[in-house]
C-alpha positions as a LaTeX table, in Angstrom:
\begin{tabular}{lrrr}
\hline
Residue & $x$ (\AA) & $y$ (\AA) & $z$ (\AA) \\
\hline
Met1 & $-4.27$ & $-0.20$ & 14.81 \\
Ser2 & $-0.56$ & $-0.25$ & 15.58 \\
Asp3 & 1.03 & 2.28 & 17.87 \\
Arg4 & 2.90 & 3.81 & 14.93 \\
Ala5 & $-0.32$ & 4.12 & 12.92 \\
Ala6 & $-2.03$ & 5.74 & 15.86 \\
Ile7 & 0.86 & 8.16 & 16.23 \\
Phe8 & 0.72 & 9.03 & 12.52 \\
Glu9 & $-3.03$ & 9.68 & 12.85 \\
Thr10 & $-2.52$ & 11.96 & 15.82 \\
Val11 & 0.42 & 13.80 & 14.17 \\
Ser12 & $-1.79$ & 14.30 & 11.04 \\
Arg13 & $-4.54$ & 15.71 & 13.20 \\
Leu14 & $-2.07$ & 18.11 & 14.86 \\
Ile15 & $-0.88$ & 19.25 & 11.44 \\
Glu16 & $-4.36$ & 20.18 & 10.25 \\
Pro17 & $-4.58$ & 23.65 & 11.86 \\
Phe18 & $-1.17$ & 24.55 & 10.41 \\
Asn19 & $-1.91$ & 23.06 & 6.96 \\
Lys20 & $-2.94$ & 26.34 & 5.32 \\
Lys21 & $-2.51$ & 24.94 & 1.77 \\
Gly22 & $-4.60$ & 21.81 & 2.38 \\
Val23 & $-1.71$ & 19.54 & 1.38 \\
Ala24 & $-2.64$ & 15.82 & 1.41 \\
Leu25 & $-0.48$ & 14.26 & 4.10 \\
Ser26 & 1.63 & 11.15 & 3.69 \\
Glu27 & 4.75 & 9.63 & 5.18 \\
Thr28 & 6.89 & 11.60 & 2.74 \\
Thr29 & 5.24 & 15.00 & 3.16 \\
Thr30 & 7.97 & 17.50 & 4.05 \\
Phe31 & 7.40 & 20.37 & 6.49 \\
Ala32 & 9.57 & 22.96 & 4.67 \\
Gly33 & 8.94 & 21.93 & 1.08 \\
Asp34 & 5.35 & 20.56 & 0.87 \\
Leu35 & 3.72 & 22.41 & 3.74 \\
Glu36 & 5.96 & 25.54 & 3.27 \\
Trp37 & 6.27 & 26.11 & 7.06 \\
Asp38 & 8.49 & 28.87 & 8.40 \\
Ser39 & 10.52 & 28.46 & 11.58 \\
Leu40 & 7.76 & 30.01 & 13.78 \\
Thr41 & 5.14 & 27.57 & 12.50 \\
Val42 & 7.55 & 24.69 & 13.14 \\
Met43 & 8.08 & 25.88 & 16.75 \\
Asp44 & 4.33 & 26.12 & 17.35 \\
Phe45 & 3.75 & 22.69 & 15.86 \\
Val46 & 6.62 & 21.07 & 17.80 \\
Ala47 & 5.09 & 22.49 & 21.02 \\
Ala48 & 1.72 & 21.01 & 20.12 \\
Val49 & 3.31 & 17.59 & 19.48 \\
Glu50 & 5.29 & 17.73 & 22.73 \\
Asp51 & 2.11 & 18.64 & 24.69 \\
Glu52 & 0.02 & 15.90 & 23.02 \\
Phe53 & 2.51 & 13.08 & 23.54 \\
Asp54 & 4.13 & 14.42 & 26.78 \\
Ile55 & 7.64 & 14.24 & 25.24 \\
Leu56 & 10.52 & 16.58 & 24.56 \\
Ile57 & 11.95 & 16.93 & 21.08 \\
Thr58 & 15.44 & 18.37 & 21.23 \\
Met59 & 16.72 & 20.97 & 18.73 \\
Asn60 & 19.12 & 18.35 & 17.35 \\
Met61 & 16.22 & 15.97 & 16.69 \\
Gln62 & 14.17 & 18.76 & 15.07 \\
Ala63 & 17.06 & 19.49 & 12.69 \\
Glu64 & 17.02 & 15.92 & 11.41 \\
Ile65 & 13.22 & 15.61 & 11.00 \\
Glu66 & 12.08 & 16.63 & 7.56 \\
Thr67 & 9.00 & 14.52 & 6.85 \\
Val68 & 5.78 & 13.42 & 8.60 \\
Gly69 & 7.09 & 9.82 & 8.63 \\
Gln70 & 10.34 & 10.80 & 10.27 \\
Leu71 & 8.39 & 12.74 & 12.94 \\
Thr72 & 6.14 & 9.73 & 13.49 \\
Asp73 & 9.21 & 7.50 & 14.04 \\
Ala74 & 10.80 & 10.03 & 16.38 \\
Val75 & 7.60 & 10.25 & 18.53 \\
Ala76 & 7.37 & 6.50 & 18.63 \\
Lys77 & 10.99 & 6.21 & 19.79 \\
Leu78 & 10.59 & 8.95 & 22.44 \\
Lys79 & 7.47 & 7.33 & 23.83 \\
Gln80 & 9.41 & 4.03 & 24.28 \\
Asp81 & 12.29 & 5.61 & 26.22 \\
\hline
\end{tabular}
């Protein structure tokens, strides 16, 4: 399994407790539209992702991340740096 695939699997696992509607996850699943998350849920989820991967996602990065795929790419990039 590639690093990116592993990151996607981990991100998907982290989403599960927040996925109240049971939305099927894909690369194009959006946090605001598909999952219907509010800002507090996003903050809690971002904290979980940061803890899991030992990274820091800046507010500017958060503003640009709308889909699960974009988040997976951002985590992969932050882990390389």
